[in-house]
mmCIF file of C-alpha atoms in Angstrom:
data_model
loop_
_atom_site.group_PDB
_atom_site.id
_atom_site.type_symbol
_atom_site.label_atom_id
_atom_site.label_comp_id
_atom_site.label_asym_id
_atom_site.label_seq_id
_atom_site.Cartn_x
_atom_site.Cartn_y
_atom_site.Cartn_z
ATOM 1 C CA UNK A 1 118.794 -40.070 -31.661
ATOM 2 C CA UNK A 2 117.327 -37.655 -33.923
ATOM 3 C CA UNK A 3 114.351 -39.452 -34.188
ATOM 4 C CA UNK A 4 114.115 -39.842 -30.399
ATOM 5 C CA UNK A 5 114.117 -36.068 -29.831
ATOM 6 C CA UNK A 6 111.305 -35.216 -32.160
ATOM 7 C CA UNK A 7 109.318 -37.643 -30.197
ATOM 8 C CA UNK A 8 110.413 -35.678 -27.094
ATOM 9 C CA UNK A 9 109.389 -32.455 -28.222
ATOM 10 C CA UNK A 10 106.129 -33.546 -29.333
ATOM 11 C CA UNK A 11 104.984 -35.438 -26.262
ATOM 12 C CA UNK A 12 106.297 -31.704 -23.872
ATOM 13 C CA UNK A 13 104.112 -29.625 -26.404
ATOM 14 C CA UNK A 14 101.234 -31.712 -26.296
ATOM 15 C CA UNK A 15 101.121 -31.585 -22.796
ATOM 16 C CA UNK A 16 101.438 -27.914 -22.254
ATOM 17 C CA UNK A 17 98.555 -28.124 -24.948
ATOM 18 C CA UNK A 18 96.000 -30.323 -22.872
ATOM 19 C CA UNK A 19 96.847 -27.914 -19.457
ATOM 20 C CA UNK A 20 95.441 -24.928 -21.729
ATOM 21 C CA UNK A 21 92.752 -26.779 -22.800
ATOM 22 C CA UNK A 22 89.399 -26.418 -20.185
ATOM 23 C CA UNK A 23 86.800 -29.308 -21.184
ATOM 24 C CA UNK A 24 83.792 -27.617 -22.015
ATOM 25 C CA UNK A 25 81.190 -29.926 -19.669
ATOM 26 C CA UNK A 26 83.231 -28.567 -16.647
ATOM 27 C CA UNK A 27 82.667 -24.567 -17.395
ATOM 28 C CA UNK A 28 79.226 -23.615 -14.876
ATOM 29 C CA UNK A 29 77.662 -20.541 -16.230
ATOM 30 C CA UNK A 30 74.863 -18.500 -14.281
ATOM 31 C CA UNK A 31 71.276 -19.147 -15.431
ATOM 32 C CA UNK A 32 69.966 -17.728 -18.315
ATOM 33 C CA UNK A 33 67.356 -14.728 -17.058
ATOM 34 C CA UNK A 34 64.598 -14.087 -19.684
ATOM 35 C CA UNK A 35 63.045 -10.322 -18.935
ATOM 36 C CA UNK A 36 59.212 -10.719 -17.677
ATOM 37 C CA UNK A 37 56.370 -9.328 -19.378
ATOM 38 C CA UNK A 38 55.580 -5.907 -17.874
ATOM 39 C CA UNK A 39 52.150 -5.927 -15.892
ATOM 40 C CA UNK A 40 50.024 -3.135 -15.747
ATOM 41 C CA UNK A 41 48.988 -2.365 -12.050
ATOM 42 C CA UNK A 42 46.002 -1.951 -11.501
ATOM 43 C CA UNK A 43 45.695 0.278 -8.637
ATOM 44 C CA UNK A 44 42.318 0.977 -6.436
ATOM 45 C CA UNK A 45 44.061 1.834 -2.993
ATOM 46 C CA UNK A 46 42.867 6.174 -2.737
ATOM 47 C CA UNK A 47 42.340 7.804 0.443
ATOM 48 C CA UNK A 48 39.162 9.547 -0.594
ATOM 49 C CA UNK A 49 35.740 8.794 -2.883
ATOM 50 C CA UNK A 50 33.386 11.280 -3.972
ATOM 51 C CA UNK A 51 30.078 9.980 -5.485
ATOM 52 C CA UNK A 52 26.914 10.944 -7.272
ATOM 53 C CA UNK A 53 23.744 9.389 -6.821
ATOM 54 C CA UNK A 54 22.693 8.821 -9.799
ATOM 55 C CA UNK A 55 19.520 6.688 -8.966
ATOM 56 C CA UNK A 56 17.168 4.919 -6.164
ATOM 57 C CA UNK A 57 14.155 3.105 -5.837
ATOM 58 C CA UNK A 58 13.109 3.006 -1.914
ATOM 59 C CA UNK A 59 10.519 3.140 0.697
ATOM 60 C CA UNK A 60 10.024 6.098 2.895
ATOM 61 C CA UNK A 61 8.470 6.240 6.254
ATOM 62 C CA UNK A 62 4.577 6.229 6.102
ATOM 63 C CA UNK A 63 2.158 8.988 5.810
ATOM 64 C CA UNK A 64 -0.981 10.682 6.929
ATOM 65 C CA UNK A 65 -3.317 7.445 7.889
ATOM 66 C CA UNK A 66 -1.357 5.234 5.572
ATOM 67 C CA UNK A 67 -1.382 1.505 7.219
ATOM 68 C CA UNK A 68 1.420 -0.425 8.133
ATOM 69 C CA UNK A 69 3.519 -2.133 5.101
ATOM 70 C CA UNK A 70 1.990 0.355 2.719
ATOM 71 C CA UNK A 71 5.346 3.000 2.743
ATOM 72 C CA UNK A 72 5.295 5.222 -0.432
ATOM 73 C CA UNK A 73 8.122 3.431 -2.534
ATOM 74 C CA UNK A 74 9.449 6.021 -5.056
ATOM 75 C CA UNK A 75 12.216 6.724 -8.024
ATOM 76 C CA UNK A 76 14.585 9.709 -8.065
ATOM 77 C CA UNK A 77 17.540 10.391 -9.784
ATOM 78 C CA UNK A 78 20.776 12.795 -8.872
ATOM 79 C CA UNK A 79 19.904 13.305 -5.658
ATOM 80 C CA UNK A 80 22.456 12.417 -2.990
ATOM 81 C CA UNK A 81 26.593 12.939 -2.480
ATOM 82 C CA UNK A 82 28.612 10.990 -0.621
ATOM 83 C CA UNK A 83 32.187 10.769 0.662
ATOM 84 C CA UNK A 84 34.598 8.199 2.000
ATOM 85 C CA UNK A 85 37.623 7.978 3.553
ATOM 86 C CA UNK A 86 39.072 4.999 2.832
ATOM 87 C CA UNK A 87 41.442 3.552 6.015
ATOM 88 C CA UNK A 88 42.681 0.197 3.776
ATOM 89 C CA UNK A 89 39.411 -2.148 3.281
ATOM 90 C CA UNK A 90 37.257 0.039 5.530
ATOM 91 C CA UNK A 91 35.678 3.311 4.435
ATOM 92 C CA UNK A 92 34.117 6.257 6.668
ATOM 93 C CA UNK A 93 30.778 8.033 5.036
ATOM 94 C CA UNK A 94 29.220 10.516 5.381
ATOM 95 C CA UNK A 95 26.035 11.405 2.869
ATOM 96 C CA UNK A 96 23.205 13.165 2.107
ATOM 97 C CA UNK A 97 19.932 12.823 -0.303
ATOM 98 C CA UNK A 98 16.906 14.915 -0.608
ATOM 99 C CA UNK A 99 13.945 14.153 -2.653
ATOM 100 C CA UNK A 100 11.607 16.729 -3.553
ATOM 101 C CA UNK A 101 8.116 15.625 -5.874
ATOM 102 C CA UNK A 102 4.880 15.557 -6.441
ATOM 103 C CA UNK A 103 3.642 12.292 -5.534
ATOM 104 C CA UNK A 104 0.216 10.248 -5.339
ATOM 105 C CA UNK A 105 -0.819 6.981 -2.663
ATOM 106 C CA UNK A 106 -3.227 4.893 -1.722
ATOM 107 C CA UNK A 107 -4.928 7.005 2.007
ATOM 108 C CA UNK A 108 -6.245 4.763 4.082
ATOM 109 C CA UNK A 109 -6.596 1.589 2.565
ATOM 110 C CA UNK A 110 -5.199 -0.513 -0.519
ATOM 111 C CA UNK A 111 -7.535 0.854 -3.622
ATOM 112 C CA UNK A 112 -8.885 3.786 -1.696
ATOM 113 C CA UNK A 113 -9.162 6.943 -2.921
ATOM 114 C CA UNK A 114 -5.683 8.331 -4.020
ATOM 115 C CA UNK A 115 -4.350 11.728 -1.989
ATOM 116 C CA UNK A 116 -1.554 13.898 -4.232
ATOM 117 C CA UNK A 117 0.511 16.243 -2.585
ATOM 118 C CA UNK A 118 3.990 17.729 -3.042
ATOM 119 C CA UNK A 119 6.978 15.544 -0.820
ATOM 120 C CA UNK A 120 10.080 16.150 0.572
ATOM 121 C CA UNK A 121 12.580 14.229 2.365
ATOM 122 C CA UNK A 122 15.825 14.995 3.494
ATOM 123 C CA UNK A 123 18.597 12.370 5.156
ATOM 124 C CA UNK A 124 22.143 12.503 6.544
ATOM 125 C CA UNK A 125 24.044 9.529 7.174
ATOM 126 C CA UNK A 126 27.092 8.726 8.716
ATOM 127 C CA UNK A 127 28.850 5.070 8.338
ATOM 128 C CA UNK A 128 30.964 3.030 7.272
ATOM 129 C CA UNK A 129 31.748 -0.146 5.197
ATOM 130 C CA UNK A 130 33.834 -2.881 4.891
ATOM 131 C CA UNK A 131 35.076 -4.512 1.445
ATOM 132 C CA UNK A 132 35.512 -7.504 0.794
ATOM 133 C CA UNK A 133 38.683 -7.736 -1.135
ATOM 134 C CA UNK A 134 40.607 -5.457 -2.868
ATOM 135 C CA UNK A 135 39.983 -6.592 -6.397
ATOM 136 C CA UNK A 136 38.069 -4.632 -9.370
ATOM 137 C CA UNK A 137 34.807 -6.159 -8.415
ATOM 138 C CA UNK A 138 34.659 -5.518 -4.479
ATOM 139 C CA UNK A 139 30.932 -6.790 -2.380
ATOM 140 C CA UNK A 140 31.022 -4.716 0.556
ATOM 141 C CA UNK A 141 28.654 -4.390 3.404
ATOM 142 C CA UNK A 142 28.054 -1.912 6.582
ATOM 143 C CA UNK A 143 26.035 0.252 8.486
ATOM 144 C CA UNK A 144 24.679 3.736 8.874
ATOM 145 C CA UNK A 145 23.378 6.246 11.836
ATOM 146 C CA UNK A 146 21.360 9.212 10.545
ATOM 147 C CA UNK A 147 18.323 11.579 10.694
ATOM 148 C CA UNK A 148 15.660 12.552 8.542
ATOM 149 C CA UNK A 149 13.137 15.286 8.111
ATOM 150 C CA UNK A 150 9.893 14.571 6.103
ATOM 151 C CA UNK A 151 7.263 16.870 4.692
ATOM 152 C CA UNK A 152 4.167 16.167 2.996
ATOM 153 C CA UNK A 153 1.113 18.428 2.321
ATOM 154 C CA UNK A 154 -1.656 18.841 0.009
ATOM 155 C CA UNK A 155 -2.334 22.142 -0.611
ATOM 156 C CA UNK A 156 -3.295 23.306 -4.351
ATOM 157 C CA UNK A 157 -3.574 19.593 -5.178
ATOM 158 C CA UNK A 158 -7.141 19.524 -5.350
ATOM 159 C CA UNK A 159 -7.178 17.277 -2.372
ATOM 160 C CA UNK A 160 -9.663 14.317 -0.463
ATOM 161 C CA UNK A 161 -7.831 15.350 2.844
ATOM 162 C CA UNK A 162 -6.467 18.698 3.444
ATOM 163 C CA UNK A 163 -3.435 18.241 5.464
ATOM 164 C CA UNK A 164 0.207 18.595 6.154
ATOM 165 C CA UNK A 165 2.195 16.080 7.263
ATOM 166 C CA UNK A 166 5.439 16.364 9.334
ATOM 167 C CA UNK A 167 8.098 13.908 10.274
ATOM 168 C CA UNK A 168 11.630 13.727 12.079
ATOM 169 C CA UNK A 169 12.940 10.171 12.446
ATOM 170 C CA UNK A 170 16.357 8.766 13.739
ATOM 171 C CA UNK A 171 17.837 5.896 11.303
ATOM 172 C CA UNK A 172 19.842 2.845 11.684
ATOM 173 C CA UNK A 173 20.272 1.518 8.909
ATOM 174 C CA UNK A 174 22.453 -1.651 7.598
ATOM 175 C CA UNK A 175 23.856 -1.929 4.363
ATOM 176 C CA UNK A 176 25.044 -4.523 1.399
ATOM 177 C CA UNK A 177 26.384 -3.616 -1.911
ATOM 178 C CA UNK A 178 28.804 -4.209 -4.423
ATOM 179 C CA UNK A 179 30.978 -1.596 -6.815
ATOM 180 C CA UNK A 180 32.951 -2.221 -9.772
ATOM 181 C CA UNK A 181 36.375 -0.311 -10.696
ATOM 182 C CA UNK A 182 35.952 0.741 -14.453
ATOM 183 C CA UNK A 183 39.294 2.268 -14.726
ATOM 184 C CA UNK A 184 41.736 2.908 -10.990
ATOM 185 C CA UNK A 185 39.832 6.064 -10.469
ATOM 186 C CA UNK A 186 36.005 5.510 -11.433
ATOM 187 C CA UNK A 187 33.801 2.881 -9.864
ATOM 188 C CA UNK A 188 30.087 2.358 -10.333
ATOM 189 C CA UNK A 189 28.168 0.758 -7.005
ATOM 190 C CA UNK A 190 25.059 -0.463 -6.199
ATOM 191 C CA UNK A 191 23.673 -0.881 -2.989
ATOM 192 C CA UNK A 192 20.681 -1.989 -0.821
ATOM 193 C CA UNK A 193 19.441 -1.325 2.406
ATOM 194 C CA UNK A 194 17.442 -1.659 5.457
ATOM 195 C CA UNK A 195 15.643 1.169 8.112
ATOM 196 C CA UNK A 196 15.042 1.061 11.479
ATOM 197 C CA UNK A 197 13.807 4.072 12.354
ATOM 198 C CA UNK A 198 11.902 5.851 15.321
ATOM 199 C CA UNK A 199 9.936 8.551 14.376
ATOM 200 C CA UNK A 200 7.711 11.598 15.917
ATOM 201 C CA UNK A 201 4.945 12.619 13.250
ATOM 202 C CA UNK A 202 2.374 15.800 13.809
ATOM 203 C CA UNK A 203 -0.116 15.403 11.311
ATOM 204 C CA UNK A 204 -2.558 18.990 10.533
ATOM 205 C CA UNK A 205 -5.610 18.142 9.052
ATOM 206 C CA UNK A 206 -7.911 21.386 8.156
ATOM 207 C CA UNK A 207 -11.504 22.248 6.604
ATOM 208 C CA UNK A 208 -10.567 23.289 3.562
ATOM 209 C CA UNK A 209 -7.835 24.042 0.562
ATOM 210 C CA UNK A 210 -7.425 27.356 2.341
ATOM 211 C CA UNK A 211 -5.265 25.865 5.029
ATOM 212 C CA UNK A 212 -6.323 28.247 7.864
ATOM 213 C CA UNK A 213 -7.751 28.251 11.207
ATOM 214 C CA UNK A 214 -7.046 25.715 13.773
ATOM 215 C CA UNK A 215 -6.415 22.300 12.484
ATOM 216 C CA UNK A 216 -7.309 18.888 13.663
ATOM 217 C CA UNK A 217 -3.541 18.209 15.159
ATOM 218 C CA UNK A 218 -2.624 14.638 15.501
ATOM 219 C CA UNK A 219 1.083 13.765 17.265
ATOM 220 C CA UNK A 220 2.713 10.211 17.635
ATOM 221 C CA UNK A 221 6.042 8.761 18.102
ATOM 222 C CA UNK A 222 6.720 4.953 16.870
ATOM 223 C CA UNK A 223 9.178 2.652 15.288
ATOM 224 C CA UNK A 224 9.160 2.289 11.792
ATOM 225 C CA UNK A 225 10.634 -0.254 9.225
ATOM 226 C CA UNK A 226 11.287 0.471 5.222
ATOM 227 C CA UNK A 227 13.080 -1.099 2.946
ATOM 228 C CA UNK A 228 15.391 0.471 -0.235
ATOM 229 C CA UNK A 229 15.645 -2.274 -2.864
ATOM 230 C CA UNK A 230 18.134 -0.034 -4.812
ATOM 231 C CA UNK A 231 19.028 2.791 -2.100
ATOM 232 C CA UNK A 232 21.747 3.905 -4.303
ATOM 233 C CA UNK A 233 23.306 3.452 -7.995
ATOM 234 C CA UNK A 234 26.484 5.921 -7.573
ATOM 235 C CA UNK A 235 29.447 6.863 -9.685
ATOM 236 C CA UNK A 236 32.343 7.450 -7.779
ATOM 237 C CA UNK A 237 35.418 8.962 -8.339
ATOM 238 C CA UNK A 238 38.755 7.978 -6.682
ATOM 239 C CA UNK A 239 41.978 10.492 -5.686
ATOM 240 C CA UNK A 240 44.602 10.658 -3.151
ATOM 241 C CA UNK A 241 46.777 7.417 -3.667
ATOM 242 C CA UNK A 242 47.317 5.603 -0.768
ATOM 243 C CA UNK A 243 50.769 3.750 -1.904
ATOM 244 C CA UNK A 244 52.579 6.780 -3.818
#
């Protein structure tokens, strides 16, 4: 009987022992969530661009008797601002450049005599442009409307022709280029471009370095076509962040 009792107890204890006990394949727990690696953002949506022109190799629009194809194509450095307003992967510009140099060309033909005189050109532009992505490297291409005002003369240049030479022109003039983000708020671009322009020239020619009396006064209107291999190398800078 004794013996019989023990067993009893056992068997109600080690039942009340297996209803406490939870098998461990049965528990579910939630899965495991291993912090990511922080990435740095890098950020090159702004509102506005301000830029330098820091250099340009181009063609201008003819002058004196030059013949067609032969533009002056000349180098200048820091000469031209321009700002955008960036609307997301479009951009409104507005810009201007002005060269001012003593320069030297072929006259009237290809390896005739050489005429120097002092140039200047002035341009505004309005536009815009469209990226291509949104990326550090961004291609972008466009278009711009603007007028120009040319002047070229030869006095105290010890000159063949003694002359002035004066030029307004309206420009169309498309666009491709490319700009690269160095850090979120500094980009450098590059761009070429393409002129369509139509043009009323009044060309002075005189008797001499004095430049007085009545001159020899030639007037013409026509289209003209010059190309900018590099119109612009610019460094721009970045502010007003779109997604604050």
């Amino acid at each position: 009987m004794r013996y019989v009792l023990l067993v009893a107890i056992l068997c109600i204890t080690a039942d009340q022992l297996a209803a406490q006990v939870t098998r461990i394949d049965t528990v579910s727990y939630p899965n495991p969530i291993i912090p990511k690696r922080k990435q740095y953002n890098f950020n090159t949506d702004f509102w506005y661009t301000i830029a330098l022109r820091t250099y340009a190799y181009e063609q201008f629009p003819q002058l004196l008797n030059q013949p067609t194809g032969q533009s002056p194509t000349l180098r200048s450095s820091f000469n031209g601002v321009l700002f955008k307003i960036n609307d997301n992967q479009v951009a409104y510009r507005l810009q201007a450049t002005h060269f001012n140099n003593d320069i030297t060309f072929d006259h009237e033909c290809d390896g005739c005599a050489e005429v120097a005189g002092k140039f200047r050109n002035t341009a505004i532009k309005v536009g815009a442009e469209k990226s291509v992505n949104y990326s550090r490297f961004q291609p972008y291409f466009g278009g711009d409307l603007g007028f120009m005002i040319q002047k070229f003369n030869t006095k105290d240049q010890d000159p063949v022709v003694f002359a002035e030479d004066n030029k307004n022109a309206v420009l169309f003039s498309p666009f491709i280029g490319t700009k690269l983000y160095v850090v979120p708020r500094v980009a450098v671009g590059i761009e070429a471009n393409f002129n369509i322009a139509y043009s009323y020239q009044k060309v002075n020619t005189y008797a001499d370095n004095s430049f007085t009396g009545d001159p020899e006064q030639t007037k013409r209107y026509r289209w003209e076509y010059f190309f900018a291999p590099v119109a612009a190398v610019t460094l721009q800078y970045n502010f007003g962040l779109i997604n604050q």
